[in-house]
PDB file of C-alpha atoms in Angstrom:
ATOM      1  CA  MET A   1     -49.470 -27.312  23.254  1.00 46.00           C
ATOM      2  CA  GLU A   2     -48.151 -23.950  24.142  1.00 50.00           C
ATOM      3  CA  ALA A   3     -44.552 -25.374  24.999  1.00 51.00           C
ATOM      4  CA  GLY A   4     -44.637 -26.929  21.643  1.00 54.00           C
ATOM      5  CA  GLY A   5     -45.822 -23.713  19.951  1.00 53.00           C
ATOM      6  CA  LEU A   6     -43.358 -21.754  21.942  1.00 58.00           C
ATOM      7  CA  GLU A   7     -40.297 -24.050  20.903  1.00 62.00           C
ATOM      8  CA  TRP A   8     -41.898 -24.196  17.094  1.00 63.00           C
ATOM      9  CA  LEU A   9     -41.440 -20.087  17.022  1.00 61.00           C
ATOM     10  CA  LEU A  10     -38.085 -19.870  19.116  1.00 64.00           C
ATOM     11  CA  GLY A  11     -36.165 -22.519  17.132  1.00 62.00           C
ATOM     12  CA  PRO A  12     -36.490 -20.493  13.706  1.00 69.00           C
ATOM     13  CA  MET A  13     -35.984 -17.174  15.843  1.00 67.00           C
ATOM     14  CA  HIS A  14     -32.534 -19.091  17.264  1.00 61.00           C
ATOM     15  CA  GLN A  15     -31.654 -19.866  13.711  1.00 65.00           C
ATOM     16  CA  LEU A  16     -32.307 -16.285  12.471  1.00 70.00           C
ATOM     17  CA  VAL A  17     -30.071 -15.035  15.198  1.00 64.00           C
ATOM     18  CA  ALA A  18     -27.265 -17.405  14.611  1.00 63.00           C
ATOM     19  CA  TRP A  19     -27.037 -16.449  10.769  1.00 67.00           C
ATOM     20  CA  GLY A  20     -27.301 -12.768  11.572  1.00 69.00           C
ATOM     21  CA  ALA A  21     -24.266 -12.916  14.067  1.00 66.00           C
ATOM     22  CA  ALA A  22     -22.354 -14.965  11.370  1.00 67.00           C
ATOM     23  CA  GLY A  23     -23.463 -12.491   8.629  1.00 73.00           C
ATOM     24  CA  ALA A  24     -22.009  -9.932  11.013  1.00 68.00           C
ATOM     25  CA  MET A  25     -18.740 -11.532  11.556  1.00 69.00           C
ATOM     26  CA  VAL A  26     -18.036 -11.977   8.042  1.00 73.00           C
ATOM     27  CA  PHE A  27     -18.984  -8.458   6.609  1.00 78.00           C
ATOM     28  CA  GLY A  28     -18.871  -6.440   9.847  1.00 74.00           C
ATOM     29  CA  GLY A  29     -15.207  -6.145   9.702  1.00 75.00           C
ATOM     30  CA  VAL A  30     -15.290  -4.343   6.490  1.00 84.00           C
ATOM     31  CA  VAL A  31     -17.713  -1.661   7.251  1.00 82.00           C
ATOM     32  CA  PRO A  32     -15.762   0.843   9.095  1.00 79.00           C
ATOM     33  CA  TYR A  33     -13.503   1.234   5.981  1.00 86.00           C
ATOM     34  CA  ILE A  34     -16.465   2.331   3.850  1.00 87.00           C
ATOM     35  CA  PRO A  35     -16.429   6.033   5.111  1.00 84.00           C
ATOM     36  CA  GLN A  36     -12.559   6.078   5.236  1.00 85.00           C
ATOM     37  CA  TYR A  37     -12.478   4.756   1.540  1.00 91.00           C
ATOM     38  CA  ARG A  38     -15.261   7.318   0.426  1.00 89.00           C
ATOM     39  CA  ASP A  39     -13.353  10.209   2.246  1.00 87.00           C
ATOM     40  CA  ILE A  40     -10.143   9.287   0.560  1.00 90.00           C
ATOM     41  CA  ARG A  41     -11.806   8.876  -2.877  1.00 90.00           C
ATOM     42  CA  ARG A  42     -13.871  12.346  -2.507  1.00 90.00           C
ATOM     43  CA  SER A  43     -10.808  14.467  -1.237  1.00 89.00           C
ATOM     44  CA  GLN A  44      -8.075  12.531  -3.029  1.00 88.00           C
ATOM     45  CA  ASN A  45      -6.045  12.710  -0.021  1.00 86.00           C
ATOM     46  CA  ALA A  46      -4.689   9.614   1.847  1.00 84.00           C
ATOM     47  CA  GLU A  47      -2.457  11.298   4.373  1.00 79.00           C
ATOM     48  CA  GLY A  48      -4.875  10.704   7.041  1.00 75.00           C
ATOM     49  CA  PHE A  49      -5.046   7.035   6.859  1.00 82.00           C
ATOM     50  CA  SER A  50      -2.384   4.798   7.676  1.00 80.00           C
ATOM     51  CA  THR A  51      -1.617   2.089   5.216  1.00 87.00           C
ATOM     52  CA  TYR A  52       0.118   0.128   7.758  1.00 86.00           C
ATOM     53  CA  VAL A  53      -3.196  -0.649   8.942  1.00 84.00           C
ATOM     54  CA  CYS A  54      -3.871  -2.431   5.542  1.00 91.00           C
ATOM     55  CA  LEU A  55      -0.244  -4.262   6.352  1.00 92.00           C
ATOM     56  CA  VAL A  56      -1.424  -5.515   9.934  1.00 88.00           C
ATOM     57  CA  LEU A  57      -4.687  -6.858   8.651  1.00 91.00           C
ATOM     58  CA  LEU A  58      -3.593  -8.281   5.606  1.00 95.00           C
ATOM     59  CA  VAL A  59      -0.890 -10.366   7.528  1.00 94.00           C
ATOM     60  CA  ALA A  60      -3.218 -11.106  10.534  1.00 92.00           C
ATOM     61  CA  ASN A  61      -5.647 -12.438   8.158  1.00 94.00           C
ATOM     62  CA  ILE A  62      -3.195 -14.867   6.221  1.00 96.00           C
ATOM     63  CA  LEU A  63      -1.787 -16.209   9.309  1.00 94.00           C
ATOM     64  CA  ARG A  64      -5.406 -16.956  10.294  1.00 91.00           C
ATOM     65  CA  ILE A  65      -6.272 -18.630   7.429  1.00 94.00           C
ATOM     66  CA  LEU A  66      -3.141 -20.763   7.852  1.00 95.00           C
ATOM     67  CA  PHE A  67      -4.093 -21.572  11.303  1.00 92.00           C
ATOM     68  CA  TRP A  68      -7.309 -22.788  10.165  1.00 91.00           C
ATOM     69  CA  PHE A  69      -5.611 -25.461   8.256  1.00 92.00           C
ATOM     70  CA  GLY A  70      -3.952 -26.627  11.487  1.00 89.00           C
ATOM     71  CA  ARG A  71      -7.125 -26.221  13.954  1.00 84.00           C
ATOM     72  CA  ARG A  72     -10.678 -25.878  12.167  1.00 84.00           C
ATOM     73  CA  PHE A  73     -12.509 -23.256  13.868  1.00 77.00           C
ATOM     74  CA  GLU A  74     -15.725 -21.439  12.704  1.00 77.00           C
ATOM     75  CA  SER A  75     -16.266 -20.828   8.841  1.00 82.00           C
ATOM     76  CA  PRO A  76     -17.776 -17.294   9.542  1.00 81.00           C
ATOM     77  CA  LEU A  77     -14.265 -16.346  11.046  1.00 80.00           C
ATOM     78  CA  LEU A  78     -12.403 -17.735   7.799  1.00 88.00           C
ATOM     79  CA  TRP A  79     -14.876 -16.169   5.309  1.00 90.00           C
ATOM     80  CA  GLN A  80     -14.287 -13.083   7.405  1.00 88.00           C
ATOM     81  CA  SER A  81     -10.433 -13.041   6.911  1.00 91.00           C
ATOM     82  CA  ILE A  82     -10.849 -13.740   2.996  1.00 93.00           C
ATOM     83  CA  ILE A  83     -13.251 -10.774   2.870  1.00 93.00           C
ATOM     84  CA  MET A  84     -10.883  -8.808   5.018  1.00 92.00           C
ATOM     85  CA  ILE A  85      -7.968  -9.602   2.657  1.00 95.00           C
ATOM     86  CA  MET A  86      -9.840  -8.274  -0.331  1.00 95.00           C
ATOM     87  CA  THR A  87     -11.112  -5.247   1.343  1.00 94.00           C
ATOM     88  CA  MET A  88      -7.492  -4.030   2.416  1.00 94.00           C
ATOM     89  CA  LEU A  89      -6.103  -4.622  -0.945  1.00 96.00           C
ATOM     90  CA  LEU A  90      -8.732  -2.329  -2.404  1.00 95.00           C
ATOM     91  CA  MET A  91      -8.016   0.063   0.370  1.00 94.00           C
ATOM     92  CA  LEU A  92      -4.371  -0.248  -0.975  1.00 94.00           C
ATOM     93  CA  LYS A  93      -5.070   0.323  -4.374  1.00 94.00           C
ATOM     94  CA  LEU A  94      -6.931   3.547  -3.672  1.00 95.00           C
ATOM     95  CA  CYS A  95      -4.194   5.120  -1.374  1.00 92.00           C
ATOM     96  CA  THR A  96      -1.400   3.939  -3.971  1.00 92.00           C
ATOM     97  CA  GLU A  97      -3.261   5.500  -6.572  1.00 91.00           C
ATOM     98  CA  VAL A  98      -4.074   9.074  -4.629  1.00 91.00           C
ATOM     99  CA  ARG A  99      -0.553   9.003  -3.214  1.00 86.00           C
ATOM    100  CA  VAL A 100       1.328   8.608  -6.437  1.00 84.00           C
ATOM    101  CA  ALA A 101      -1.075  11.178  -8.273  1.00 84.00           C
ATOM    102  CA  ASN A 102      -0.013  13.831  -5.591  1.00 80.00           C
ATOM    103  CA  GLU A 103       3.682  12.820  -5.471  1.00 71.00           C
ATOM    104  CA  LEU A 104       5.987  15.519  -6.159  1.00 64.00           C
ATOM    105  CA  ASN A 105       9.107  13.378  -6.447  1.00 57.00           C
ATOM    106  CA  VAL A 106       9.261  11.419  -9.665  1.00 50.00           C
ATOM    107  CA  LYS A 107      11.701   8.763  -8.367  1.00 60.00           C
ATOM    108  CA  ARG A 108       9.582   5.297  -8.330  1.00 66.00           C
ATOM    109  CA  ARG A 109       9.947   2.757  -5.761  1.00 68.00           C
ATOM    110  CA  SER A 110       9.169  -0.953  -6.020  1.00 70.00           C
ATOM    111  CA  PHE A 111       9.165  -4.054  -4.132  1.00 70.00           C
ATOM    112  CA  ALA A 112      10.390  -6.424  -6.785  1.00 62.00           C
ATOM    113  CA  ALA A 113      12.934  -6.376  -9.609  1.00 53.00           C
ATOM    114  CA  ALA A 114      12.074  -3.963 -12.026  1.00 50.00           C
ATOM    115  CA  ASP A 115      13.710  -1.502 -14.583  1.00 47.00           C
ATOM    116  CA  SER A 116      14.006   1.689 -12.888  1.00 45.00           C
ATOM    117  CA  LYS A 117      15.391   5.319 -13.895  1.00 45.00           C
ATOM    118  CA  ASP A 118      14.979   8.755 -12.715  1.00 42.00           C
ATOM    119  CA  GLU A 119      12.656  10.279 -14.970  1.00 42.00           C
ATOM    120  CA  GLU A 120      13.863  13.887 -14.167  1.00 42.00           C
ATOM    121  CA  ILE A 121      17.413  13.354 -15.280  1.00 37.00           C
ATOM    122  CA  LYS A 122      16.612  10.552 -17.777  1.00 41.00           C
ATOM    123  CA  ALA A 123      19.449   8.544 -16.406  1.00 43.00           C
ATOM    124  CA  PRO A 124      19.609   4.971 -18.088  1.00 42.00           C
ATOM    125  CA  PRO A 125      17.582   2.333 -16.570  1.00 44.00           C
ATOM    126  CA  LYS A 126      19.492   0.342 -13.935  1.00 46.00           C
ATOM    127  CA  ARG A 127      18.483  -3.370 -12.922  1.00 39.00           C
ATOM    128  CA  SER A 128      18.075  -3.931  -9.216  1.00 45.00           C
ATOM    129  CA  TYR A 129      16.813  -7.407  -7.429  1.00 42.00           C
ATOM    130  CA  LEU A 130      15.111  -5.762  -4.531  1.00 49.00           C
ATOM    131  CA  ASP A 131      14.475  -2.191  -3.850  1.00 52.00           C
ATOM    132  CA  PHE A 132      14.043  -2.973  -0.568  1.00 58.00           C
ATOM    133  CA  ASP A 133      14.999   0.361   1.495  1.00 64.00           C
ATOM    134  CA  LEU A 134      13.321  -0.126   4.851  1.00 68.00           C
ATOM    135  CA  ASN A 135      12.623   3.974   4.638  1.00 70.00           C
ATOM    136  CA  TYR A 136      10.446   3.118   1.720  1.00 76.00           C
ATOM    137  CA  PHE A 137       8.906   0.025   2.758  1.00 85.00           C
ATOM    138  CA  TRP A 138       5.269  -0.531   1.929  1.00 87.00           C
ATOM    139  CA  HIS A 139       5.414   2.915   0.441  1.00 84.00           C
ATOM    140  CA  TRP A 140       5.854   1.608  -3.082  1.00 86.00           C
ATOM    141  CA  SER A 141       4.836   3.326  -6.432  1.00 84.00           C
ATOM    142  CA  LYS A 142       2.658   0.599  -7.945  1.00 89.00           C
ATOM    143  CA  PHE A 143      -0.073  -1.473  -6.442  1.00 92.00           C
ATOM    144  CA  THR A 144       1.487  -4.455  -8.168  1.00 91.00           C
ATOM    145  CA  ASP A 145       4.508  -4.526  -5.731  1.00 91.00           C
ATOM    146  CA  TYR A 146       2.049  -4.588  -2.753  1.00 94.00           C
ATOM    147  CA  ILE A 147       0.671  -7.888  -4.700  1.00 94.00           C
ATOM    148  CA  GLN A 148       3.878  -9.116  -4.988  1.00 92.00           C
ATOM    149  CA  CYS A 149       4.933  -8.502  -1.320  1.00 93.00           C
ATOM    150  CA  VAL A 150       1.400 -10.352  -0.164  1.00 95.00           C
ATOM    151  CA  LEU A 151       2.134 -13.022  -2.370  1.00 95.00           C
ATOM    152  CA  THR A 152       5.827 -13.723  -1.247  1.00 95.00           C
ATOM    153  CA  PHE A 153       4.693 -13.432   2.386  1.00 96.00           C
ATOM    154  CA  THR A 154       1.916 -16.104   1.719  1.00 96.00           C
ATOM    155  CA  GLY A 155       4.216 -18.591  -0.278  1.00 97.00           C
ATOM    156  CA  VAL A 156       6.766 -18.268   2.517  1.00 97.00           C
ATOM    157  CA  THR A 157       4.504 -18.697   5.660  1.00 96.00           C
ATOM    158  CA  GLY A 158       2.336 -21.134   3.765  1.00 96.00           C
ATOM    159  CA  TYR A 159       5.554 -23.411   2.829  1.00 96.00           C
ATOM    160  CA  ILE A 160       6.668 -23.257   6.703  1.00 96.00           C
ATOM    161  CA  THR A 161       3.045 -24.078   7.648  1.00 95.00           C
ATOM    162  CA  TYR A 162       2.929 -27.036   5.587  1.00 94.00           C
ATOM    163  CA  LEU A 163       6.352 -28.279   7.195  1.00 95.00           C
ATOM    164  CA  TRP A 164       5.083 -27.773  10.792  1.00 93.00           C
ATOM    165  CA  LEU A 165       1.374 -28.616  10.390  1.00 91.00           C
ATOM    166  CA  ASP A 166       1.662 -31.622  12.471  1.00 91.00           C
ATOM    167  CA  SER A 167       3.169 -29.843  15.687  1.00 92.00           C
ATOM    168  CA  SER A 168       0.319 -28.677  17.853  1.00 90.00           C
ATOM    169  CA  LEU A 169       2.584 -26.180  19.226  1.00 91.00           C
ATOM    170  CA  PHE A 170       3.472 -24.324  15.876  1.00 94.00           C
ATOM    171  CA  VAL A 171      -0.076 -24.393  15.316  1.00 91.00           C
ATOM    172  CA  GLU A 172      -1.148 -22.701  18.444  1.00 88.00           C
ATOM    173  CA  MET A 173       1.560 -20.444  18.340  1.00 90.00           C
ATOM    174  CA  LEU A 174       0.689 -19.536  14.423  1.00 92.00           C
ATOM    175  CA  GLY A 175      -3.037 -18.966  15.883  1.00 87.00           C
ATOM    176  CA  PHE A 176      -1.819 -16.632  18.669  1.00 86.00           C
ATOM    177  CA  LEU A 177       0.478 -14.688  16.014  1.00 90.00           C
ATOM    178  CA  ALA A 178      -2.346 -14.091  13.730  1.00 87.00           C
ATOM    179  CA  VAL A 179      -4.699 -12.622  16.369  1.00 82.00           C
ATOM    180  CA  PHE A 180      -2.081 -11.031  18.335  1.00 86.00           C
ATOM    181  CA  THR A 181      -1.290  -9.089  14.698  1.00 87.00           C
ATOM    182  CA  GLU A 182      -4.623  -8.348  14.344  1.00 81.00           C
ATOM    183  CA  ALA A 183      -4.804  -6.899  18.061  1.00 81.00           C
ATOM    184  CA  MET A 184      -2.357  -4.500  16.893  1.00 80.00           C
ATOM    185  CA  LEU A 185      -4.268  -3.073  14.298  1.00 75.00           C
ATOM    186  CA  GLY A 186      -5.165   0.258  15.866  1.00 80.00           C
ATOM    187  CA  VAL A 187      -1.483   0.662  16.904  1.00 84.00           C
ATOM    188  CA  PRO A 188      -0.053   2.454  13.035  1.00 78.00           C
ATOM    189  CA  GLN A 189      -3.113   4.961  13.394  1.00 79.00           C
ATOM    190  CA  LEU A 190      -2.556   5.538  16.925  1.00 86.00           C
ATOM    191  CA  TYR A 191       1.133   6.211  16.637  1.00 84.00           C
ATOM    192  CA  ARG A 192       0.424   8.338  13.250  1.00 81.00           C
ATOM    193  CA  ASN A 193      -1.992  10.595  15.559  1.00 84.00           C
ATOM    194  CA  TYR A 194       0.526  10.855  18.286  1.00 85.00           C
ATOM    195  CA  GLN A 195       3.244  12.073  15.295  1.00 83.00           C
ATOM    196  CA  ASN A 196       0.964  14.353  13.891  1.00 82.00           C
ATOM    197  CA  ARG A 197      -0.585  15.589  17.068  1.00 82.00           C
ATOM    198  CA  SER A 198      -3.892  15.441  15.679  1.00 83.00           C
ATOM    199  CA  THR A 199      -6.422  13.008  14.208  1.00 81.00           C
ATOM    200  CA  GLU A 200      -7.271  15.354  11.241  1.00 80.00           C
ATOM    201  CA  GLY A 201      -7.702  13.130   7.923  1.00 73.00           C
ATOM    202  CA  MET A 202      -8.605   9.924  10.073  1.00 78.00           C
ATOM    203  CA  SER A 203     -12.548   8.896   9.858  1.00 76.00           C
ATOM    204  CA  VAL A 204     -13.827   9.020  13.629  1.00 83.00           C
ATOM    205  CA  LYS A 205     -16.634   7.039  12.039  1.00 80.00           C
ATOM    206  CA  MET A 206     -14.091   4.070  11.036  1.00 78.00           C
ATOM    207  CA  VAL A 207     -12.578   4.209  14.669  1.00 83.00           C
ATOM    208  CA  LEU A 208     -16.051   4.069  16.212  1.00 86.00           C
ATOM    209  CA  MET A 209     -17.235   1.143  13.741  1.00 81.00           C
ATOM    210  CA  TRP A 210     -13.757  -0.395  14.869  1.00 80.00           C
ATOM    211  CA  THR A 211     -14.784  -0.046  18.600  1.00 86.00           C
ATOM    212  CA  SER A 212     -18.295  -1.378  18.334  1.00 85.00           C
ATOM    213  CA  GLY A 213     -17.301  -3.979  16.001  1.00 80.00           C
ATOM    214  CA  ASP A 214     -14.329  -5.284  17.957  1.00 83.00           C
ATOM    215  CA  THR A 215     -16.326  -5.234  21.092  1.00 87.00           C
ATOM    216  CA  PHE A 216     -18.991  -7.591  19.246  1.00 81.00           C
ATOM    217  CA  LYS A 217     -16.449  -9.886  17.900  1.00 78.00           C
ATOM    218  CA  THR A 218     -14.912 -10.420  21.215  1.00 83.00           C
ATOM    219  CA  VAL A 219     -18.209 -11.420  22.830  1.00 84.00           C
ATOM    220  CA  TYR A 220     -18.839 -13.437  19.952  1.00 77.00           C
ATOM    221  CA  PHE A 221     -15.485 -15.323  20.492  1.00 78.00           C
ATOM    222  CA  ILE A 222     -16.536 -15.876  24.245  1.00 81.00           C
ATOM    223  CA  LEU A 223     -19.813 -17.122  23.564  1.00 80.00           C
ATOM    224  CA  ASN A 224     -18.991 -19.288  20.850  1.00 75.00           C
ATOM    225  CA  GLN A 225     -15.984 -20.593  22.809  1.00 73.00           C
ATOM    226  CA  ALA A 226     -13.478 -19.936  20.105  1.00 73.00           C
ATOM    227  CA  PRO A 227      -9.825 -20.812  20.780  1.00 74.00           C
ATOM    228  CA  PHE A 228      -8.524 -18.704  23.636  1.00 76.00           C
ATOM    229  CA  GLN A 229      -6.178 -16.759  21.630  1.00 75.00           C
ATOM    230  CA  PHE A 230      -9.040 -14.980  19.752  1.00 78.00           C
ATOM    231  CA  SER A 231     -10.516 -13.673  23.204  1.00 81.00           C
ATOM    232  CA  ILE A 232      -7.751 -12.655  24.653  1.00 82.00           C
ATOM    233  CA  CYS A 233      -6.291 -10.621  21.739  1.00 81.00           C
ATOM    234  CA  GLY A 234     -10.090  -9.309  21.073  1.00 83.00           C
ATOM    235  CA  LEU A 235     -10.232  -7.601  24.256  1.00 87.00           C
ATOM    236  CA  LEU A 236      -6.808  -5.955  23.527  1.00 87.00           C
ATOM    237  CA  GLN A 237      -7.784  -4.615  20.366  1.00 86.00           C
ATOM    238  CA  VAL A 238     -10.680  -3.035  22.153  1.00 88.00           C
ATOM    239  CA  PHE A 239      -8.512  -1.178  24.482  1.00 89.00           C
ATOM    240  CA  VAL A 240      -6.373   0.294  21.405  1.00 88.00           C
ATOM    241  CA  ASP A 241      -9.357   1.449  19.871  1.00 89.00           C
ATOM    242  CA  ILE A 242     -10.402   3.032  23.079  1.00 90.00           C
ATOM    243  CA  ALA A 243      -7.049   4.899  23.381  1.00 90.00           C
ATOM    244  CA  ILE A 244      -7.627   6.204  19.621  1.00 90.00           C
ATOM    245  CA  LEU A 245     -11.034   7.404  20.743  1.00 90.00           C
ATOM    246  CA  LEU A 246      -9.284   9.456  23.648  1.00 91.00           C
ATOM    247  CA  GLN A 247      -6.667  10.873  21.181  1.00 89.00           C
ATOM    248  CA  VAL A 248      -9.818  12.169  19.257  1.00 88.00           C
ATOM    249  CA  TYR A 249     -10.832  13.950  22.348  1.00 86.00           C
ATOM    250  CA  LEU A 250      -7.900  15.110  23.489  1.00 87.00           C
ATOM    251  CA  TYR A 251      -6.618  16.566  20.455  1.00 85.00           C
ATOM    252  CA  SER A 252      -9.840  18.106  19.653  1.00 82.00           C
ATOM    253  CA  SER A 253     -10.467  19.622  23.020  1.00 77.00           C
ATOM    254  CA  TYR A 254      -6.610  20.670  23.619  1.00 71.00           C
ATOM    255  CA  PRO A 255      -5.057  21.427  20.054  1.00 70.00           C
ATOM    256  CA  GLN A 256      -1.495  21.120  19.848  1.00 62.00           C
ATOM    257  CA  LYS A 257       1.403  21.937  17.625  1.00 57.00           C
ATOM    258  CA  ALA A 258       2.488  19.042  15.556  1.00 49.00           C
ATOM    259  CA  THR A 259       6.287  18.515  16.464  1.00 48.00           C
ATOM    260  CA  SER A 260       8.583  19.023  13.292  1.00 44.00           C
ATOM    261  CA  HIS A 261      10.054  15.875  11.507  1.00 41.00           C
ATOM    262  CA  PRO A 262      12.971  15.804   9.105  1.00 40.00           C
ATOM    263  CA  ALA A 263      11.435  15.894   5.755  1.00 37.00           C
ATOM    264  CA  HIS A 264      11.284  12.529   4.184  1.00 37.00           C
ATOM    265  CA  PRO A 265      12.809  12.489   0.562  1.00 33.00           C
ATOM    266  CA  ALA A 266       9.367  11.433  -0.672  1.00 33.00           C
ATOM    267  CA  SER A 267       7.636  13.800   1.105  1.00 30.00           C
ATOM    268  CA  THR A 268       4.678  11.803   1.936  1.00 29.00           C
ATOM    269  CA  LYS A 269       6.141   8.997   3.923  1.00 28.00           C
ATOM    270  CA  ALA A 270       4.483   8.255   7.362  1.00 31.00           C
ATOM    271  CA  LEU A 271       3.209   5.375   9.312  1.00 33.00           C
TER     272      LEU A 271
END
């Protein structure tokens, strides 16, 4: 009787824990960006946050969704990718609005074909196919340009995946590329901090949440026997997070003078 009663109690508890873990996987990834989003919105300054973090996560999660079509993994991981894409687009929208509002240079940069003109000298509009200067890549003046870039990438990679979906080698490589790209999430922020010799403007809460979330996520991958690519790259991601936390300690304990870099035409270009 006791064993039956215990089993009756443990069954629902196990189910609740499973649901809680799944919910944490789906929504836990976006939590670290809430304090960063609020800081940017409050200060109207996006210089401390690297929008290349958004690029890395958009690419990684688009590839992960495509990987799902070739090798069906757990649904929470799929929904996590969808929620993360939406979150990164919101971050990009805010950062673009704030940066353009503070931009001193009136010249506008775009991803796709557009009528552009130098508003300062009132030059006649010139038609261009792609304003694809690498110096301004992912540093465009309108949020719609980022949407166009993301849609273009999704369309191209989706078509390639459709053509090679029957190849198990391609599918496995796609999965590895997806999680490896996500493992590089902290690298743009790591490099930006190194360039500035400071972590000022970066939300330390965000990085702490990265670390705890990535640790939980890696353990989740291992316990749920997710594809091996997920576990390996999860460990790599935790190491990058720890490196950023070390920067926070070093640059706060031993302040360094930022090295001078050549002024960029747009004045706000940075990783």
